[in-house]
Short mmCIF file of C-alpha atoms (C1' of nucleotides) in Angstrom, two decimals:
data_model
loop_
_atom_site.label_atom_id
_atom_site.label_comp_id
_atom_site.label_asym_id
_atom_site.label_seq_id
_atom_site.Cartn_x
_atom_site.Cartn_y
_atom_site.Cartn_z
CA UNK A 1 131.74 99.97 -43.16
CA UNK A 2 135.21 98.80 -43.93
CA UNK A 3 138.40 100.52 -42.87
CA UNK A 4 138.52 102.42 -46.14
CA UNK A 5 135.03 103.91 -46.07
CA UNK A 6 134.61 107.58 -45.24
CA UNK A 7 137.52 107.67 -42.87
CA UNK A 8 138.34 111.22 -41.89
CA UNK A 9 141.95 111.38 -40.92
CA UNK A 10 143.12 113.86 -38.27
CA UNK A 11 144.15 117.19 -39.76
CA UNK A 12 147.85 116.55 -39.54
CA UNK A 13 147.37 113.56 -41.80
CA UNK A 14 145.69 115.60 -44.55
CA UNK A 15 148.11 115.11 -47.31
CA UNK A 16 147.91 117.35 -50.38
CA UNK A 17 150.00 114.75 -52.17
CA UNK A 18 147.08 112.34 -52.03
CA UNK A 19 144.52 112.72 -54.74
CA UNK A 20 141.17 113.83 -53.43
CA UNK A 21 142.49 115.35 -50.23
CA UNK A 22 140.48 118.51 -49.51
CA UNK A 23 143.62 120.43 -48.63
CA UNK A 24 144.54 120.19 -52.30
CA UNK A 25 141.44 122.11 -53.36
CA UNK A 26 142.19 124.68 -50.71
CA UNK A 27 145.81 124.95 -51.76
CA UNK A 28 144.79 125.36 -55.36
CA UNK A 29 142.35 128.09 -54.52
CA UNK A 30 144.56 130.18 -52.26
CA UNK A 31 147.42 129.95 -54.77
CA UNK A 32 145.32 131.13 -57.66
CA UNK A 33 146.29 134.20 -59.61
CA UNK A 34 143.76 136.74 -58.40
CA UNK A 35 143.29 135.39 -54.89
CA UNK A 36 146.96 135.95 -54.11
CA UNK A 37 146.80 139.56 -55.23
CA UNK A 38 143.44 140.32 -53.65
CA UNK A 39 144.49 138.95 -50.27
CA UNK A 40 147.76 140.83 -50.45
CA UNK A 41 146.02 144.06 -51.27
CA UNK A 42 143.29 143.69 -48.67
CA UNK A 43 146.03 142.92 -46.18
CA UNK A 44 147.95 146.09 -46.71
CA UNK A 45 145.02 148.45 -47.29
CA UNK A 46 142.62 147.14 -44.71
CA UNK A 47 138.86 147.42 -45.35
CA UNK A 48 138.35 148.37 -48.91
CA UNK A 49 135.60 148.95 -51.43
CA UNK A 50 135.05 147.09 -54.65
CA UNK A 51 136.18 149.79 -57.05
CA UNK A 52 139.12 150.75 -54.89
CA UNK A 53 140.26 147.15 -54.91
CA UNK A 54 139.69 146.84 -58.62
CA UNK A 55 141.98 149.77 -59.27
CA UNK A 56 144.62 148.49 -56.90
CA UNK A 57 144.80 145.09 -58.54
CA UNK A 58 145.74 146.14 -62.04
CA UNK A 59 144.07 144.35 -64.90
CA UNK A 60 141.46 142.39 -63.01
CA UNK A 61 138.04 142.39 -64.65
CA UNK A 62 134.89 143.03 -62.68
CA UNK A 63 133.83 139.49 -63.21
CA UNK A 64 137.01 137.92 -61.90
CA UNK A 65 137.18 140.26 -58.93
CA UNK A 66 133.60 139.43 -58.01
CA UNK A 67 134.22 135.74 -58.46
CA UNK A 68 137.43 135.82 -56.45
CA UNK A 69 135.84 137.79 -53.62
CA UNK A 70 132.85 135.43 -53.50
CA UNK A 71 135.08 132.41 -53.25
CA UNK A 72 137.24 134.00 -50.58
CA UNK A 73 134.11 134.97 -48.66
CA UNK A 74 132.75 131.46 -48.95
CA UNK A 75 136.04 130.05 -47.67
CA UNK A 76 136.00 132.31 -44.63
CA UNK A 77 139.00 134.38 -45.68
CA UNK A 78 137.22 137.60 -46.54
CA UNK A 79 134.36 139.42 -44.83
CA UNK A 80 131.88 141.32 -46.96
CA UNK A 81 129.91 144.08 -45.33
CA UNK A 82 127.06 145.97 -46.97
CA UNK A 83 126.25 149.46 -45.78
CA UNK A 84 122.72 150.24 -46.98
CA UNK A 85 123.34 153.87 -47.68
CA UNK A 86 122.59 155.70 -50.88
CA UNK A 87 124.49 154.97 -52.92
CA UNK A 88 125.12 151.57 -51.43
CA UNK A 89 128.57 150.89 -50.04
CA UNK A 90 130.23 147.51 -49.72
CA UNK A 91 133.47 146.87 -47.94
CA UNK A 92 135.74 143.89 -48.02
CA UNK A 93 138.31 142.97 -45.42
CA UNK A 94 140.32 139.96 -44.35
CA UNK A 95 138.96 137.76 -41.60
CA UNK A 96 141.25 136.50 -38.85
CA UNK A 97 141.76 133.36 -40.91
CA UNK A 98 142.55 135.43 -43.96
CA UNK A 99 145.13 137.38 -42.00
CA UNK A 100 147.05 134.20 -41.29
CA UNK A 101 147.53 133.75 -45.01
CA UNK A 102 149.27 137.06 -45.50
CA UNK A 103 152.67 135.81 -44.42
CA UNK A 104 152.83 132.75 -46.67
CA UNK A 105 151.46 134.66 -49.63
CA UNK A 106 153.78 137.58 -49.12
CA UNK A 107 156.71 135.17 -49.14
CA UNK A 108 155.52 133.88 -52.47
CA UNK A 109 155.01 137.27 -54.09
CA UNK A 110 158.34 138.44 -52.75
CA UNK A 111 160.02 135.42 -54.27
CA UNK A 112 158.50 136.14 -57.64
CA UNK A 113 159.53 139.77 -57.49
CA UNK A 114 163.07 138.94 -56.48
CA UNK A 115 163.53 136.09 -58.90
CA UNK A 116 161.50 136.84 -61.96
CA UNK A 117 164.53 138.32 -63.68
CA UNK A 118 166.35 135.02 -63.18
CA UNK A 119 163.33 133.10 -64.46
CA UNK A 120 163.08 135.29 -67.53
CA UNK A 121 166.77 134.77 -68.19
CA UNK A 122 166.34 131.02 -67.85
CA UNK A 123 163.52 131.13 -70.37
CA UNK A 124 165.71 132.99 -72.79
CA UNK A 125 168.45 130.42 -72.42
CA UNK A 126 165.93 127.62 -72.89
CA UNK A 127 164.58 129.17 -76.05
CA UNK A 128 168.08 129.57 -77.42
CA UNK A 129 168.89 125.93 -76.70
CA UNK A 130 165.70 124.35 -78.00
CA UNK A 131 164.49 126.86 -80.55
CA UNK B 1 176.95 149.18 -74.61
CA UNK B 2 175.10 152.31 -73.68
CA UNK B 3 173.63 153.12 -70.34
CA UNK B 4 170.22 151.91 -71.47
CA UNK B 5 171.26 148.45 -72.65
CA UNK B 6 170.33 145.49 -70.52
CA UNK B 7 169.39 147.59 -67.60
CA UNK B 8 168.06 145.44 -64.84
CA UNK B 9 165.76 147.52 -62.72
CA UNK B 10 166.05 147.20 -58.99
CA UNK B 11 163.94 144.27 -57.97
CA UNK B 12 161.64 146.34 -55.83
CA UNK B 13 160.29 148.07 -58.92
CA UNK B 14 158.73 144.86 -60.29
CA UNK B 15 155.21 145.11 -59.05
CA UNK B 16 152.89 142.12 -59.46
CA UNK B 17 149.99 144.46 -58.78
CA UNK B 18 150.62 146.16 -62.11
CA UNK B 19 149.10 144.53 -65.11
CA UNK B 20 151.67 143.19 -67.49
CA UNK B 21 154.47 142.92 -64.95
CA UNK B 22 156.45 139.75 -65.67
CA UNK B 23 156.55 138.85 -62.01
CA UNK B 24 152.85 138.21 -62.27
CA UNK B 25 153.31 135.47 -64.84
CA UNK B 26 156.00 133.97 -62.69
CA UNK B 27 153.85 134.17 -59.60
CA UNK B 28 150.98 132.55 -61.41
CA UNK B 29 153.14 129.73 -62.64
CA UNK B 30 154.87 128.85 -59.38
CA UNK B 31 151.56 128.95 -57.55
CA UNK B 32 149.89 126.57 -59.95
CA UNK B 33 148.39 123.35 -58.72
CA UNK B 34 150.91 120.79 -59.95
CA UNK B 35 154.00 122.98 -59.80
CA UNK B 36 153.57 123.43 -56.05
CA UNK B 37 153.34 119.71 -55.48
CA UNK B 38 156.10 118.75 -57.90
CA UNK B 39 158.54 121.21 -56.38
CA UNK B 40 157.64 120.07 -52.90
CA UNK B 41 158.14 116.45 -53.77
CA UNK B 42 161.39 116.99 -55.67
CA UNK B 43 162.58 118.96 -52.69
CA UNK B 44 162.09 116.24 -50.15
CA UNK B 45 163.04 113.26 -52.32
CA UNK B 46 165.97 114.74 -54.17
CA UNK B 47 166.74 113.54 -57.71
CA UNK B 48 163.85 111.52 -58.90
CA UNK B 49 162.61 109.68 -61.96
CA UNK B 50 159.46 110.41 -63.90
CA UNK B 51 157.45 107.40 -62.80
CA UNK B 52 158.58 107.73 -59.20
CA UNK B 53 157.44 111.35 -59.22
CA UNK B 54 154.17 110.45 -60.86
CA UNK B 55 153.38 108.00 -58.10
CA UNK B 56 154.41 110.41 -55.38
CA UNK B 57 152.14 113.15 -56.65
CA UNK B 58 148.84 111.37 -56.46
CA UNK B 59 146.41 111.89 -59.30
CA UNK B 60 148.66 113.71 -61.74
CA UNK B 61 148.33 112.54 -65.33
CA UNK B 62 151.34 111.88 -67.52
CA UNK B 63 150.42 114.84 -69.62
CA UNK B 64 150.22 117.32 -66.80
CA UNK B 65 153.37 116.01 -65.15
CA UNK B 66 155.27 116.33 -68.41
CA UNK B 67 153.89 119.77 -69.02
CA UNK B 68 154.67 120.93 -65.49
CA UNK B 69 158.21 119.57 -65.59
CA UNK B 70 158.86 121.21 -68.96
CA UNK B 71 157.69 124.55 -67.71
CA UNK B 72 159.74 124.26 -64.55
CA UNK B 73 162.77 123.26 -66.59
CA UNK B 74 162.23 126.18 -68.92
CA UNK B 75 161.98 128.54 -65.96
CA UNK B 76 165.25 127.28 -64.50
CA UNK B 77 163.69 125.68 -61.44
CA UNK B 78 164.19 122.05 -62.38
CA UNK B 79 167.13 120.27 -63.97
CA UNK B 80 166.44 117.35 -66.28
CA UNK B 81 169.24 114.86 -66.81
CA UNK B 82 169.15 112.02 -69.32
CA UNK B 83 171.30 108.96 -68.66
CA UNK B 84 171.70 107.17 -71.99
CA UNK B 85 171.55 103.68 -70.57
CA UNK B 86 169.30 100.89 -71.75
CA UNK B 87 166.59 101.37 -70.83
CA UNK B 88 167.00 105.09 -70.77
CA UNK B 89 166.85 106.82 -67.42
CA UNK B 90 165.84 110.42 -66.79
CA UNK B 91 166.15 112.20 -63.51
CA UNK B 92 164.65 115.45 -62.33
CA UNK B 93 165.94 117.58 -59.52
CA UNK B 94 165.61 121.10 -58.23
CA UNK B 95 168.14 123.68 -59.35
CA UNK B 96 169.62 126.11 -56.85
CA UNK B 97 166.91 128.56 -57.85
CA UNK B 98 164.26 125.88 -57.39
CA UNK B 99 165.58 125.17 -53.92
CA UNK B 100 164.91 128.74 -52.89
CA UNK B 101 161.24 128.19 -53.60
CA UNK B 102 160.88 125.32 -51.18
CA UNK B 103 160.45 127.48 -48.13
CA UNK B 104 157.70 129.74 -49.48
CA UNK B 105 155.85 126.82 -51.02
CA UNK B 106 156.13 124.70 -47.91
CA UNK B 107 154.63 127.55 -45.91
CA UNK B 108 151.70 127.56 -48.31
CA UNK B 109 151.09 123.81 -48.26
CA UNK B 110 151.40 123.76 -44.49
CA UNK B 111 148.84 126.52 -44.23
CA UNK B 112 146.42 124.56 -46.37
CA UNK B 113 146.93 121.40 -44.35
CA UNK B 114 146.46 123.20 -41.06
CA UNK B 115 143.51 125.29 -42.14
CA UNK B 116 141.55 123.30 -44.66
CA UNK B 117 139.24 122.04 -41.93
CA UNK B 118 138.41 125.65 -41.06
CA UNK B 119 137.88 126.47 -44.72
CA UNK B 120 135.59 123.51 -45.19
CA UNK B 121 133.63 124.56 -42.13
CA UNK B 122 133.31 128.09 -43.51
CA UNK B 123 132.00 126.68 -46.77
CA UNK B 124 129.41 124.70 -44.89
CA UNK B 125 128.27 127.79 -43.03
CA UNK B 126 128.13 129.76 -46.24
CA UNK B 127 126.02 127.11 -47.92
CA UNK B 128 123.65 127.10 -44.99
CA UNK B 129 123.28 130.87 -45.09
CA UNK B 130 122.88 131.33 -48.83
CA UNK B 131 121.43 128.01 -49.93
"C1'" DC C 1 160.79 103.66 -69.41
"C1'" DG C 2 159.73 108.24 -70.54
"C1'" DG C 3 157.70 110.49 -72.99
"C1'" DA C 4 155.04 112.97 -77.69
"C1'" DA C 5 150.81 113.74 -80.34
"C1'" DT C 6 146.14 114.11 -80.73
"C1'" DC C 7 141.35 114.48 -79.52
"C1'" DC C 8 137.76 116.38 -76.96
"C1'" DG C 9 134.64 117.94 -73.29
"C1'" DA C 10 134.47 120.90 -69.31
"C1'" DG C 11 135.71 124.68 -67.29
"C1'" DT C 12 138.02 129.42 -67.07
"C1'" DC C 13 138.93 134.05 -68.64
"C1'" DG C 14 137.94 138.41 -70.11
"C1'" DA C 15 135.33 141.94 -72.74
"C1'" DT C 16 131.00 143.87 -73.30
"C1'" DA C 17 126.50 145.15 -72.11
"C1'" DC C 18 123.06 145.75 -68.84
"C1'" DT C 19 120.79 146.45 -63.86
"C1'" DG C 20 119.33 148.00 -59.04
"C1'" DC D 1 128.61 152.01 -56.95
"C1'" DA D 2 128.58 147.27 -57.16
"C1'" DG D 3 127.61 144.21 -59.29
"C1'" DT D 4 124.89 140.36 -62.92
"C1'" DA D 5 124.35 138.25 -67.73
"C1'" DT D 6 126.06 136.56 -71.66
"C1'" DC D 7 129.17 134.94 -75.07
"C1'" DG D 8 133.29 133.58 -77.55
"C1'" DA D 9 138.24 132.50 -77.03
"C1'" DC D 10 141.17 130.01 -74.72
"C1'" DT D 11 142.95 126.52 -71.40
"C1'" DC D 12 142.83 122.51 -68.45
"C1'" DG D 13 143.05 117.96 -67.92
"C1'" DG D 14 141.88 113.05 -68.99
"C1'" DA D 15 141.99 109.33 -72.36
"C1'" DT D 16 144.07 107.29 -76.04
"C1'" DT D 17 147.55 106.09 -79.17
"C1'" DC D 18 152.17 105.85 -80.77
"C1'" DC D 19 157.49 106.24 -80.51
"C1'" DG D 20 162.66 105.37 -79.45
#
DNA sequence: CGGAATCCGAGTCGATACTG
DNA sequence: CAGTATCGACTCGGATTCCG
């Protein structure tokens, strides 16, 4: 084994600017469209059922909500609990790890809310300049 | 100009949880894979040429870098300056608006660096449980 | 050097229909 | 209620080629 084979660098050296670094996958996933909204919503509502969540996150299809929740569950950010009643009840909530993402993601959504008017204006200017 | 022309609603009314809200497009764009890295890199390096940026952001293709930079320019986050020398030189840098995104995005990348090991571990556990 | 244009496969998205 | 299945439209992203 040479010095370049399978070397796992300490966490602090995980550099998302290097191709193939796992943190890049993670970054990509947590920044994705629906994940941001689902985490935000689970954060402010607490434990929450599928349909409730679907209504809260406007415009998400069943498929994408399921897919997003599965990925978040797999990544340890969301806990899925099945209550075997009749009819069956399933609740989703953030794990402790998921909770730590709320701050960063809220900063991002707040930025987009505060600055989307400026972005839209910039787009208009760009269109006027370039056609 | 009447009272209904060019009314900018108070920012707090733009809700990314509502389908069709423009802030959602913006949020999606600024959270996208390459945009996060490009903004981060432009932020710490300052004005920067295309090839330099391409090398700094490992694994990005010319096409995606071009596309990302165009979108960021269109959205008013990046300024593109052409110096008509020979050979031609083009520099990219963050606008004032782009600068305001550095903090939120850095928080996100730092989270992914600090927690990707935990996420990877969760994935391993999930695989073991479900197959 | 700094792109633009094109091709193309792989993957994503979303609507619809169906199931336990 | 909480999904799964399927399918077409669309997009992503790499490779290649060409331009000023």
